[in-house]
Coordinates of C-alpha atoms in Angstrom, one line a residue:
M1 CA 109.4 155.9 95.3
A2 CA 111.3 157.0 92.2
S3 CA 108.6 155.6 90.0
S4 CA 105.9 158.0 91.2
V5 CA 108.2 161.0 90.4
E6 CA 107.6 162.7 87.1
H7 CA 110.8 163.1 85.0
R8 CA 110.8 165.9 82.4
T9 CA 113.4 167.4 80.1
I10 CA 113.0 171.1 79.6
N11 CA 114.9 173.3 77.2
V12 CA 115.9 176.5 78.9
N13 CA 118.9 178.9 78.7
G14 CA 120.2 177.0 75.7
I15 CA 120.4 173.6 77.3
N16 CA 118.2 170.6 78.1
I17 CA 117.6 170.3 81.8
H18 CA 116.4 167.1 83.4
V19 CA 114.1 167.7 86.3
A20 CA 112.2 165.5 88.8
I21 CA 108.8 166.7 89.9
K22 CA 106.3 165.5 92.4
G23 CA 103.3 167.1 94.1
P24 CA 100.0 168.7 93.4
E25 CA 99.9 170.7 90.1
N26 CA 99.2 174.1 91.6
A27 CA 100.8 173.7 95.0
P28 CA 103.6 176.0 96.1
V29 CA 106.8 175.0 94.5
I30 CA 110.0 174.0 96.4
L31 CA 113.1 174.2 94.2
F32 CA 115.7 171.7 95.4
I33 CA 119.3 172.4 94.2
H34 CA 121.9 169.6 94.6
G35 CA 125.7 169.8 95.1
F36 CA 128.8 167.8 94.2
P37 CA 129.0 165.0 93.4
Q38 CA 125.3 164.5 93.4
L39 CA 122.0 164.7 91.4
W40 CA 118.3 165.3 91.8
Y41 CA 118.4 161.9 93.5
S42 CA 120.1 163.4 96.6
W43 CA 116.7 164.9 97.4
R44 CA 114.7 161.7 97.1
H45 CA 113.6 161.7 100.7
Q46 CA 112.6 165.4 100.7
I47 CA 110.7 165.1 97.4
E48 CA 108.6 162.3 99.0
A49 CA 108.1 164.1 102.3
L50 CA 107.3 167.6 101.1
S51 CA 105.1 166.5 98.1
S52 CA 103.0 164.5 100.6
L53 CA 102.6 167.6 102.7
G54 CA 101.1 169.7 100.0
Y55 CA 104.1 171.2 98.2
R56 CA 105.3 170.6 94.6
A57 CA 108.9 169.4 94.7
V58 CA 111.1 170.3 91.8
A59 CA 114.6 168.9 91.7
P60 CA 116.8 169.4 88.6
D61 CA 120.1 167.8 87.6
L62 CA 122.2 170.9 87.4
R63 CA 124.1 171.6 84.1
G64 CA 126.9 169.1 83.7
Y65 CA 125.2 166.5 85.8
G66 CA 123.1 163.4 85.3
D67 CA 120.6 163.7 82.4
T68 CA 121.1 167.4 81.9
D69 CA 123.3 168.7 79.1
A70 CA 127.0 169.3 79.9
P71 CA 128.4 172.2 77.8
A72 CA 132.0 171.5 76.7
E73 CA 133.5 174.9 77.6
V74 CA 134.8 175.2 81.2
T75 CA 133.6 178.8 81.1
S76 CA 129.9 177.7 80.8
Y77 CA 129.6 176.8 84.5
T78 CA 129.6 180.2 86.2
V79 CA 127.0 181.2 88.8
L80 CA 125.4 183.4 86.2
H81 CA 124.9 180.4 83.9
V82 CA 123.4 178.2 86.6
V83 CA 121.2 180.9 88.1
G84 CA 120.0 181.6 84.6
D85 CA 119.1 177.9 84.2
L86 CA 117.1 178.0 87.4
I87 CA 115.2 181.1 86.5
G88 CA 114.4 179.6 83.1
L89 CA 113.3 176.4 84.8
L90 CA 111.0 178.2 87.2
D91 CA 109.4 180.2 84.3
V92 CA 108.4 176.8 82.8
V93 CA 107.5 174.7 85.9
A94 CA 106.0 177.5 88.1
P95 CA 104.8 180.1 85.5
N96 CA 102.0 181.4 87.9
Q97 CA 104.2 181.6 91.0
E98 CA 106.0 184.9 91.3
S99 CA 108.3 183.5 93.9
V100 CA 109.1 180.0 95.1
F101 CA 110.6 178.2 98.1
V102 CA 114.2 177.2 97.6
V103 CA 116.4 174.5 99.3
G104 CA 120.1 174.2 98.5
H105 CA 123.0 171.9 99.6
D106 CA 126.7 172.2 98.9
W107 CA 127.2 173.8 95.5
G108 CA 123.4 173.9 95.3
A109 CA 123.5 176.1 98.4
L110 CA 126.0 178.4 96.8
M111 CA 123.7 178.7 93.7
A112 CA 120.8 179.3 96.0
W113 CA 122.6 182.2 97.7
H114 CA 123.3 183.7 94.3
L115 CA 119.7 183.1 93.1
A116 CA 118.6 185.1 96.2
L117 CA 121.3 187.7 95.6
F118 CA 120.5 188.2 91.9
R119 CA 116.8 187.7 92.0
P120 CA 115.3 188.1 95.5
D121 CA 112.0 188.7 93.8
R122 CA 111.8 185.0 92.8
V123 CA 112.7 183.5 96.2
K124 CA 109.9 183.4 98.9
A125 CA 112.2 181.8 101.5
L126 CA 115.4 179.8 101.6
V127 CA 116.7 176.8 103.5
N128 CA 120.4 176.3 102.9
L129 CA 122.4 173.3 104.0
S130 CA 126.1 173.0 104.7
V131 CA 127.6 175.9 102.7
L132 CA 127.5 179.4 104.1
F133 CA 127.1 182.5 102.2
N134 CA 130.6 183.6 101.2
P135 CA 130.6 187.4 100.7
R136 CA 132.9 188.6 97.9
N137 CA 136.2 189.9 99.2
P138 CA 137.2 192.6 96.7
S139 CA 140.9 192.5 97.7
R140 CA 141.7 188.9 96.9
K141 CA 140.8 186.2 94.4
V142 CA 139.5 182.8 95.6
I143 CA 142.0 180.3 94.4
A144 CA 145.2 182.2 95.4
T145 CA 143.6 182.6 98.8
L146 CA 142.9 178.8 99.1
K147 CA 146.4 178.0 98.0
A148 CA 147.9 180.3 100.5
V149 CA 145.8 178.9 103.3
Y150 CA 145.7 175.1 102.5
G151 CA 148.4 174.5 99.8
D152 CA 148.2 172.6 96.5
D153 CA 146.8 169.3 97.8
Y154 CA 143.6 170.9 99.1
Y155 CA 140.8 169.3 97.1
I156 CA 139.5 172.6 95.5
N157 CA 143.0 173.4 94.3
R158 CA 143.5 169.9 93.0
F159 CA 140.3 170.3 90.9
Q160 CA 141.6 173.4 89.1
E161 CA 143.5 172.0 86.1
P162 CA 141.1 170.5 83.6
G163 CA 141.6 166.8 83.0
E164 CA 144.1 166.2 85.9
I165 CA 141.8 165.1 88.7
E166 CA 139.6 163.3 86.1
A167 CA 142.6 161.1 85.2
D168 CA 143.1 160.3 88.9
F169 CA 139.4 159.6 89.4
A170 CA 139.5 157.3 86.4
E171 CA 142.3 155.3 88.0
I172 CA 140.5 155.0 91.3
G173 CA 137.2 154.1 89.6
T174 CA 133.9 156.0 89.5
E175 CA 132.1 153.9 92.2
K176 CA 135.0 154.1 94.6
V177 CA 135.3 157.9 94.1
L178 CA 131.6 158.4 94.8
Q179 CA 131.8 156.1 97.9
E180 CA 134.7 158.1 99.2
F181 CA 133.0 161.5 98.8
L182 CA 129.6 160.3 100.0
T183 CA 131.0 158.7 103.2
Y184 CA 133.4 161.5 104.0
R185 CA 132.9 162.7 107.5
T186 CA 136.2 164.0 108.8
P187 CA 135.6 167.4 110.5
A188 CA 138.5 169.0 108.7
P189 CA 139.6 170.2 105.3
L190 CA 139.8 167.6 102.6
F191 CA 143.2 166.9 100.9
L192 CA 143.7 164.8 97.8
P193 CA 147.5 164.1 97.4
K194 CA 148.3 162.7 94.0
G195 CA 148.6 159.0 93.9
Q196 CA 147.0 158.6 97.3
G197 CA 143.4 158.2 98.6
F198 CA 141.4 160.8 100.4
N199 CA 143.5 162.7 103.0
G200 CA 146.5 160.5 102.0
K201 CA 145.1 157.2 103.1
P202 CA 146.0 154.1 100.9
L203 CA 143.9 153.8 97.7
D204 CA 142.8 150.3 98.5
T205 CA 141.3 151.2 101.9
P206 CA 137.8 149.6 101.8
V207 CA 134.8 151.9 102.2
V208 CA 132.0 150.9 104.6
L209 CA 128.7 152.4 103.6
P210 CA 126.7 154.0 106.4
S211 CA 123.1 152.9 107.1
W212 CA 121.7 155.9 105.3
L213 CA 123.5 155.1 102.0
S214 CA 122.5 151.8 100.3
E215 CA 124.3 149.9 97.6
E216 CA 121.3 150.8 95.4
D217 CA 121.9 154.5 96.0
V218 CA 125.6 154.2 95.2
K219 CA 124.7 152.2 92.0
Y220 CA 122.4 155.0 90.9
Y221 CA 124.9 157.7 91.4
T222 CA 127.6 155.5 89.7
S223 CA 125.5 154.8 86.6
K224 CA 125.0 158.5 86.0
F225 CA 128.5 159.6 86.7
E226 CA 129.9 156.8 84.5
Q227 CA 127.7 158.0 81.7
K228 CA 128.5 161.8 82.2
G229 CA 131.9 161.9 83.9
F230 CA 132.9 164.3 86.7
T231 CA 134.0 167.1 84.4
G232 CA 130.7 169.1 84.5
G233 CA 130.6 169.1 88.3
L234 CA 134.3 169.9 88.6
N235 CA 133.9 172.8 86.2
Y236 CA 132.0 174.6 89.0
Y237 CA 135.2 174.7 91.0
R238 CA 137.1 175.9 88.0
N239 CA 135.0 179.0 87.8
L240 CA 135.6 180.2 91.4
D241 CA 137.9 183.0 90.2
R242 CA 135.7 183.8 87.2
N243 CA 132.7 184.1 89.5
W244 CA 134.7 186.4 91.7
E245 CA 135.3 188.6 88.6
L246 CA 131.7 188.5 87.4
T247 CA 130.1 189.2 90.7
A248 CA 132.1 192.4 91.4
P249 CA 128.8 194.5 91.0
W250 CA 127.4 192.7 94.0
T251 CA 130.3 193.4 96.4
G252 CA 128.8 194.3 99.8
A253 CA 125.3 193.3 98.7
Q254 CA 123.2 191.4 101.3
I255 CA 120.9 188.4 100.9
K256 CA 117.5 190.0 101.4
V257 CA 115.2 186.9 101.7
P258 CA 114.2 184.9 104.8
V259 CA 116.7 182.2 105.5
K260 CA 117.2 179.1 107.7
F261 CA 120.7 177.6 107.7
I262 CA 121.5 174.1 108.7
V263 CA 124.9 172.4 109.0
G264 CA 126.3 169.2 110.6
D265 CA 129.1 169.7 113.2
Q266 CA 131.1 167.0 111.4
D267 CA 130.8 168.7 108.0
L268 CA 134.1 169.6 106.4
T269 CA 132.6 173.0 105.4
Y270 CA 131.8 173.8 109.0
N271 CA 135.4 172.9 110.1
S272 CA 137.3 175.0 107.5
L273 CA 137.7 178.5 106.1
G274 CA 136.7 180.2 109.3
A275 CA 133.0 179.0 109.1
K276 CA 132.4 178.8 112.8
D277 CA 133.9 182.2 113.5
Y278 CA 131.8 183.7 110.7
I279 CA 128.6 182.4 112.3
A280 CA 129.7 183.0 115.9
K281 CA 130.9 186.6 115.4
G282 CA 127.7 187.7 113.6
G283 CA 129.1 187.7 110.0
L284 CA 126.3 185.6 108.6
K285 CA 123.6 187.7 110.3
R286 CA 125.2 190.9 109.0
D287 CA 125.3 189.6 105.4
V288 CA 122.0 187.8 105.6
P289 CA 119.9 190.2 107.7
F290 CA 116.6 188.1 107.4
L291 CA 118.4 185.0 108.8
Q292 CA 115.8 183.5 111.1
D293 CA 117.5 180.3 112.3
I294 CA 120.9 178.6 112.4
V295 CA 120.8 174.8 113.2
V296 CA 124.0 172.9 114.0
M297 CA 123.2 169.2 114.0
E298 CA 125.5 167.2 116.3
G299 CA 127.3 164.2 115.0
V300 CA 126.1 164.8 111.4
G301 CA 128.4 165.0 108.3
H302 CA 128.3 166.8 105.0
F303 CA 125.5 165.0 103.2
I304 CA 123.0 166.1 105.8
N305 CA 119.8 165.7 103.8
E306 CA 120.5 162.0 103.1
E307 CA 122.0 161.3 106.5
K308 CA 119.1 162.8 108.5
P309 CA 116.2 162.9 106.0
E310 CA 113.3 163.1 108.4
E311 CA 114.8 165.9 110.4
I312 CA 115.8 167.9 107.4
S313 CA 112.3 167.5 105.8
K314 CA 110.8 168.6 109.1
H315 CA 113.1 171.7 109.3
I316 CA 112.1 172.6 105.7
Y317 CA 108.4 172.1 106.3
D318 CA 108.3 174.0 109.6
F319 CA 110.2 177.0 108.1
F320 CA 108.2 177.2 104.9
Q321 CA 104.9 176.9 106.8
K322 CA 105.5 180.4 108.1
F323 CA 105.1 182.0 104.7

């Protein structure tokens, strides 16, 4: 499959961005935005499916990942930088399309929410996976809140100090780290106690790959993360408070594009930070008024687009067909 995908490097917003593209030249574009610790490759099944159904699939490696540049400064990984990259990319790959379809997962979903928040004129409709819109709370910063709720071993808090978790990951080994993340399916917050494995299990606990994740998939991810390191991806987490400061002008702003949201009931994001309540009590619908559908997939974990590729591709196709 990968061989029929066109790979391009495009210079936008001061960096070189690697992007995978497949589908008819003038077809409507779907921009696929990956999360951590992933790559354009996370969308391999959707690229194949949606390009065969008459769309042009565009899936970049985000800044800091894969074959895209990784600026050295931690401060170069804010939502404003990344949304800037995406706008620049769209100007090049879809110059004649005023707005495009967008699909995001994990950090990619967070970037997609901000793309829709900052530039709703560029988003025709959005399918977001796993990570809910998180409206800015003007009265409290993100990291202090996470530390108060979950303590220092919570994975996001462990990621904050540059170099620290990288050293731990180097000790565990890139392939093992990726296997641990990609196979994680505990419906609860993730903790990374120092010197221990995920959620405190022994470091030498073997990882059994699920049917949807092949050795070949893991090898591809590993080759790219060995080459690039984890720092670029981790720097997104290191900008949570900076994002909070920079997005003050958008306090109380709604997402004003049509949205479908999909999450697995075993996803750690759905089982932490009050996610279920936020959906059930109408918070998401209040903040995303054109929310058209919420799908909770039973027995499905975090990496939903890889675990259930056919279903996710169908959800995307069915939703975008309306526009």
